[in-house]
Amino acid sequence: MGLLQEIIFGLVTGSYIAIAAIGFTLIYGIVNMINFAYGEYISIGAFIGFLAANTLPGPLPVAVVVAMIGGGVVSIILARGFFTPINHTGPVPMLLTSIGLGIVLRNGLRLAGGRSARYFETETSTFQFDAIPDLPVGPVDLLGDFFVTSEQLVVVGSAVAVFASIHLLLTRTDVGIAMRAMGDDESLARVRGIDTQLIRDSVWVLAGVLAGLAGVLMAVQTNVSADTGFSHILQILSAAILGGAGSPYGAILGAYVIGLVLAVSTAFLPSSMTGLSSAVAFVILIAVLLVKPSGIAGTEVREA
Amino acid sequence: MSVLDRLPSGRGDRALIAGLVCLLLGALFAVTPLRAQLPSALYVFVEVGILFVIYGILVLGLDLQYGHTGLVNFGHVVFFAVGAYATAMLTAQDTFAGIGLGYPWPLGLAVGVIAAAILGAAVSLTSIRLRGDFLAIVTLATAEIFHSIFVNFENIFGGNVGILGVPRPIASLVSDSDTRLVATLLVLGGVTLVTLAVVTRLTDAPYGRVLRAIRADELVTRSVGKSTITYKTQAFVYGAALAGLAGGLFALYNGAVAPGFFTIQVTVTVWIGMLLGGAANHRAVLAGLSIIMGLRLISRFALNVTPVSGDVFASIRLIVVGLILVTVIRYRPAGIWGDPQELGVDQ
Amino acid sequence: MSLLSAEGLVKEFGGLRAIDGLSVSIEDGELVGVMGPNGAGKSTFFNCVSGVISPDGGTVSLKGSDVTGDSPESLAHRGLVRTFQNTRELETMTVRDNVRLAAPDQPGERTLPALLRSGSMQEREGTVRERADELIEMFELDHLADEYSSNLSGGQRKLLELARTLMLDPDVLMLDEPFAGVNPTLTREIADHVRDLNEDGMTVVIIEHELETLTELVDRLIVLQQGQLLVEGDPEMVLKDERVIEAYLGGDAK
Amino acid sequence: MSLLDVVDLDAGYGDLQVLSGVDLHVDDGEYVTIVGPNGAGKSTVMKTIVGIATCLGGSVEYQGTDISGLSPEEVVRERIGYVPQTDNVFPTLTVEENLRLGAYVLDEMPTDRKRDVYNRFPALAGRTDEDAGSLSGGQQQMLAMGCALMLDPDVLLLDEPSAGLAPDLVDDMFDRIDEINEAGTTILMVEQNAKEALRRCDRGYVLANGENRYEDDGDSLLNDEDVRREFLGG
Amino acid sequence: IGFGGDEESGDGGDGSGSDGSDSDGGDSGDDAPDTIVFGQPGALSGSFDFLQPGVSQAADAAVRHINEAGGPLGAELELVRRDTAVDPQEARTVATQLVENDNAAAIVGLFSSEINPLWDYLQDLRTPIVTPWPGSTFLDTRGGDKGTPSDVSDDEWVWRTVVGDTVHTGGSAVYALEEGFETLGIINGNTEGERSYVDGFLSVYEQNGGTVAERVEVELGSSSYQSALSRLFDADFDAFLVSMPQESAITALSDWSDGGYGRQPILSDTLAQQAVIDQVGSDLHGAWVASPGRSGPSYDTFNDIYNEEGDAEINGWTPPSWDSVQITALAIERAGSTDPEAIQKNLGPVSRGEGTTVSTFAEGKEALANGEEITYRGAATPTDFTEHGNVFGSVTISTAESGGFVETTEVAAEDVREYVAEGKY
Ligand SMILES: Nc1ncnc2c1ncn2[C@@H]1O[C@H](COP(=O)(O)OP(=O)(O)OP(=O)(O)O)[C@@H](O)[C@H]1O
Ligand SMILES: Nc1ncnc2c1ncn2[C@@H]1O[C@H](COP(=O)(O)OP(=O)(O)OP(=O)(O)O)[C@@H](O)[C@H]1O
Ligand SMILES: [Mg+2]
Ligand SMILES: [Mg+2]
């Protein structure tokens, strides 16, 4: 199959990561902490979506909305219980707390939800595009036949919708600008009259909503279990940081870089080395950072 | 003379003496017919104690890197792993899979330290100029890359089985298990104490002041004429070499290495230990590590007194460990013995 | 041959030419003031010369050797140090350690002497202590010596920064607005001190907007505008220059 | 009763007490300056009024009600504007966005005032979409002032507004402050450019060691021998 | 190296002996303990935890059944289960704790990824480990009593009641060739179990003329396997072998079905699960699995008792778990002692040879009481330990149909045995 198909696969994988990475990076940039429990937020979103899909009437999108709302609610409750009280202490204690919280949530989910994975009942249709001309360059075919599934379209579509909404939110609304301002300098933000607690709460809710969405999408493609989100946290973290600290645009770029590298390296590595595809993704990640030390979308800050 | 007594000496030296005494005692048990007696109920504590002193070397290296210099190393386990694999591959005899060269163990241990140091140098050469969180991701990525390599290149690294048949110098000298455990604990504990003495000397000296200055503001440190790249590289390489030493000792103690021993879990454990105790304070990070490892072990015994089944207990135990961690940080955000102002943590 | 000189210096940020073909030279033992409107490129000039950023064009030479693009630390070794306009303290260290750190030639900053607690290290550490305490006292920070520097007020930070810089005993001292935010009485004292240093042979370059102090203090003034040299020369002459009045002092200059 | 009354104020950071028994008051429409050596606690007075530093005793009353327990965001809603001494712009936000946040508590964006700010500080007008962090020190100071003006506050607290400004702009800045004051805004200002500040203000305070030292109208302070010697550098 | 027990019991005598559980009795058959403990390290968390419920339930059912029959040596059998999270480091702690603190007489658990790197340590522990988990080829020539039950000096202390990968994958390979699949594509996870499965399969498959067109290794837990599949299906082959754990396999097979790649899947033994068919859907019809573990002579007996215990789904390791408890209890009964060496010496004799065939502990206890020799015939396999402590069993081929997996054929143990060299397993 051609490169085109691989790129499609890469875009899909990137989209899953991107949605979650935005949520992760918002917390990173604005609340100023690395939230290692974010994978569990995703798992919780998946569980809520799963419960909704099996108890509520109505199609899957209803469950998605419920998962997003639920994710937001859970996120704010956890933030209030665990992170808000130690907000003033700075990033390191918060990071450690998130590790502890992650352990608690993951095992809590295991305890409540049991060990075996559950699955969403979904129908997928596949659209085959045949008779696309080949465009060979060396051993690589740039075009060639390809297919997309309805699920993939939904995932990419959701990602694009999320990007657009986040962009508008952060640049066009007072709340969004206030969020970014808080990431810069919290005490100045307060002096400007920004209710920082409210803004922080909104960031937590937003991050939870995105985790809910990412959770259901990932779960539909894979399964619902205590590890649904945890197994992706490294990719999410990498995408977010690769993009440039706290920049949602960077996170999106980072996510697609990782998604594409995963797909393309699986396709083109020598046979005995296909298991290395994520290692390759990490190598590329390091390479990118060496070329652009401020991250993909990072700007160099004035030093003196 | 007046200068001398104003220097914060003593601290490291007591550790040095204690370490040497431990090594001596350990050697005594190992080479003389002297025998120790150990109630078997304590075995598991000594086992975990041995692991603790090995991880102790790891956490001291990490504290040099992060606690003092501010280098965020999220892939510490990779240096541990490289040290262990290098030692194992050099010394193993008829390993089931992968390479085993059968050289004597002191050579293996030395190569383990050097290999980890070289990897540390390679990582720092490429990445130490990067901003803090990017270094974090590079180290994390390096650890993942090496994990994949160990797993995937079966002919060299033995795949998931790892390298077996590594010599166990202490076990081969002592045949009865009580003495063997005690001797191992003493010898490895001695190495950890000596390490503690060494890093304490380093960080109590003006050397440590430069490291802490880099942590505070690199540009300022450069502006007063310190080559921060050199110091960051050194701190990183020293930390990596210590991890390599820990890895080599681990291989020689366990008799085998496998990817399962070198998961991200190790990195998480030493980070928790360091932050829980209080970064930038060597004794505190060791104490923090002992708390988290002790907690994990002690909590295992609670199964006997809880009414729940083993299955449910497994989850509850981890939940409790997590909650304790969260609670401690809530009330001691800079770690139990950490200095909040030095760490820039608001209480 | 001048001690420090910049030739055709250029620095761009995006489309903006912050330094635009600037040539300046400073003689050994001079006390030079740099002024100019906000955004004229003064700090950027300092940044280029002190190695904090590397220029896009032109050369910088110090004591006759080309140091263009050299790192701040190597410039510090060659005897050039600077302060920052927005003060930068090592906030997680005490005032005393801030100053001590800056001492040059400390054997204890190398691994082996540190590990062995060598005699030379201990000896040097003793002199470093004494010198640091002297400086701390001189800037009236002695009551704060063991405080973390994050607890200092805005002006105290300026003083600490100065103390830290002097610890290096530099040949060329570059001060970026050392008096902004410093109380007038102290400003005088610092100015006096700077003059003393200069008389003892230290070359000093000061960026400052506080004209009264500056003109009294310096031998020569350099005025920048839009990254270029506008005027340079004797302070009194410069202040009477039409272009300077126009660009910098505003119509109603004294 | 004055507009702003600081009565026997003890304040500081955490457990550390910096101010002890500071008294000062600002009447409606007045222009008051605080001068004093570095570390005297001038900024701390400001920070206590806006609720950043901790009030340990005494009170801060605004229009007769105690505001010492309020959070900064609540204080701003009382239309008390504040320009901090350092770190007074958001470096990763654009100039335009910084100004927008200056008017955050207002229901509507005061576009005419924004135009006004750009007219006043042309250096900013050309760089509306650039990150504030890339501005020069003086430009950042202008932006910070601009942000405070966006609020059109009843009381404006200024912590060293002229620091780092070029002389033409210093004069300009003081002129502008005069104008703002004349338009009815009450001003409380901290300045190291003490002569200029005292010359222009209605009344001044000298603070040292966290305590009141002198209080008088500006010119009298300026001419007071002790004050000159101790604080104004002769 | 013959050190340990004897030396110490000589000088110790106060229960501080290091190597075992003999503090509550042991050597002498006459003062039998009140309770006997088996330790079960398990995957209560971590990867593979989804297989644990079946394994736990089987062990619990076995314990209950044994106690109902009066218990070994008349003592109450107790099972202490502790979590290793499939992490070798934790496994080491757990094994120590089980033996030294819980006084377990034997261990009835441990995975290959725990056993292999802890091999030396486990030998030093000198406690019989009878585990239902590991398929690893590493154990093909390691473990067991080396055919000399009475001489423990040459013993290795690990036994497994589950068929090694070498054997049952062989059955699968034989069947694939019989079906006419001459070339294969392979997609497998990069963990020990998955690889070892494929390696075992290939050794028989290629020996007998099969060829592999393409093999793709993948990481587990990915959100998509499309790239790997598209690579695989660029090659030409008759059928493809999927060796992945259940969750990843479902993702991969759903991707396969979505992508419309076609061709016949052959699944690894872990995948004979209802969920796989439910999730992948009708495209999977015709796919088959060769699984060990359900073909023992007393499978039905086991099945009845098991179902009384609970409703955890049976997987390939469930019946072996039952067997491991049963046979260890029988070894104690025959030994008349809970001394580890005594148990180790009796594991061979109760499993091999021509004694009275028994299918449960109850039958065995009775037969032993009558002075007969016994031979345990298990639920998973006949449990006829080889010299290396391994078992052979027939391989069941189940084919996916709309309702679930239906057993279609069986490859007899003898047929499989042909492919394994004498003494190499
Ligand atoms: N890192 C940077 N990125 C973008 N623009 C920059 C950067 N550093 C400086 N500039 C721009 O270059 C110009 C000169 O800045 P510089 O700081 O040198 O001015 P200055 O003369 O020191 O002014 P001031 O007296 O206000 O401190 C300014 O317009 C500033 O915005
Ligand atoms: N965040 C803080 N934490 C602890 N102590 C502080 C803090 N900020 C200031 N201080 C202390 O409070 C005292 C008063 O500081 P303040 O900033 O009010 O002085 P100031 O009069 O504004 O001086 P300057 O003119 O130098 O800005 C100083 O001695 C300083 O050490
Ligand atoms: Mg400047
Ligand atoms: Mg101040």
Short mmCIF file of N, CA and C and ligand atoms in Angstrom, two decimals, chain C residues 151-156 181, chain D residues 13 16 18 37-44 85 160 192, ligand 2:
data_model
loop_
_atom_site.label_atom_id
_atom_site.label_comp_id
_atom_site.label_asym_id
_atom_site.label_seq_id
_atom_site.Cartn_x
_atom_site.Cartn_y
_atom_site.Cartn_z
N ASN C 151 13.52 37.07 48.97
CA ASN C 151 12.86 37.94 49.93
C ASN C 151 13.30 39.39 49.84
N LEU C 152 14.08 39.73 48.82
CA LEU C 152 14.57 41.10 48.75
C LEU C 152 13.58 42.01 48.04
N SER C 153 13.66 43.30 48.38
CA SER C 153 12.83 44.29 47.68
C SER C 153 13.48 44.61 46.35
N GLY C 154 12.74 45.32 45.51
CA GLY C 154 13.23 45.63 44.17
C GLY C 154 14.61 46.28 44.19
N GLY C 155 14.77 47.30 45.02
CA GLY C 155 16.04 48.00 45.05
C GLY C 155 17.16 47.15 45.62
N GLN C 156 16.83 46.38 46.65
CA GLN C 156 17.84 45.51 47.25
C GLN C 156 18.39 44.51 46.24
N GLY C 181 15.10 52.58 40.28
CA GLY C 181 14.49 51.98 41.46
C GLY C 181 15.36 52.02 42.68
N TYR D 13 4.84 39.24 54.56
CA TYR D 13 4.71 38.08 53.68
C TYR D 13 4.77 36.83 54.53
N LEU D 16 6.60 36.72 57.93
CA LEU D 16 7.57 37.81 58.01
C LEU D 16 6.88 39.17 58.02
N VAL D 18 6.82 43.09 57.70
CA VAL D 18 7.63 44.12 57.05
C VAL D 18 7.18 45.49 57.51
N PRO D 37 13.84 54.72 51.42
CA PRO D 37 14.94 53.88 50.94
C PRO D 37 14.47 52.53 50.42
N ASN D 38 15.40 51.84 49.78
CA ASN D 38 15.06 50.50 49.28
C ASN D 38 14.78 49.58 50.44
N GLY D 39 13.74 48.83 50.28
CA GLY D 39 13.39 47.88 51.33
C GLY D 39 12.62 48.51 52.47
N ALA D 40 12.19 49.74 52.29
CA ALA D 40 11.48 50.42 53.36
C ALA D 40 10.09 49.83 53.57
N GLY D 41 9.55 49.24 52.53
CA GLY D 41 8.21 48.68 52.64
C GLY D 41 7.19 49.44 51.81
N LYS D 42 7.69 50.26 50.90
CA LYS D 42 6.78 51.05 50.08
C LYS D 42 5.90 50.15 49.21
N SER D 43 6.58 49.26 48.51
CA SER D 43 5.80 48.35 47.66
C SER D 43 4.87 47.49 48.49
N THR D 44 5.33 47.17 49.69
CA THR D 44 4.51 46.33 50.55
C THR D 44 3.20 47.04 50.94
N GLN D 85 5.62 47.12 40.49
CA GLN D 85 6.96 47.63 40.22
C GLN D 85 7.68 46.77 39.17
N GLU D 160 6.57 52.96 41.24
CA GLU D 160 7.71 53.41 40.45
C GLU D 160 7.42 53.44 38.95
N GLN D 192 11.13 56.54 43.23
CA GLN D 192 12.51 56.82 43.63
C GLN D 192 12.98 58.13 43.01
N1 LIG F 2 7.82 38.40 48.54
C1 LIG F 2 8.49 38.72 49.66
N2 LIG F 2 8.70 37.77 50.59
C2 LIG F 2 9.38 38.07 51.74
N3 LIG F 2 9.89 39.27 52.01
C3 LIG F 2 9.73 40.25 51.12
C4 LIG F 2 9.02 40.02 49.89
N4 LIG F 2 9.02 41.16 49.18
C5 LIG F 2 9.68 42.07 49.95
N5 LIG F 2 10.11 41.53 51.10
C6 LIG F 2 10.86 42.23 52.16
O1 LIG F 2 10.08 43.29 52.63
C7 LIG F 2 10.86 44.46 52.81
C8 LIG F 2 10.16 45.61 52.12
O2 LIG F 2 10.08 45.35 50.75
P1 LIG F 2 9.37 46.32 49.70
O3 LIG F 2 9.35 45.64 48.41
O4 LIG F 2 8.08 46.77 50.26
O5 LIG F 2 10.40 47.53 49.70
P2 LIG F 2 10.33 48.89 48.88
O6 LIG F 2 10.20 49.94 49.87
O7 LIG F 2 9.34 48.79 47.82
O8 LIG F 2 11.81 48.92 48.28
P3 LIG F 2 12.31 49.29 46.78
O9 LIG F 2 12.36 50.71 46.68
O10 LIG F 2 13.68 48.67 46.81
O11 LIG F 2 11.39 48.63 45.84
C9 LIG F 2 12.22 44.17 52.24
O12 LIG F 2 13.16 44.14 53.27
C10 LIG F 2 12.14 42.81 51.62
O13 LIG F 2 13.24 42.05 52.03
#
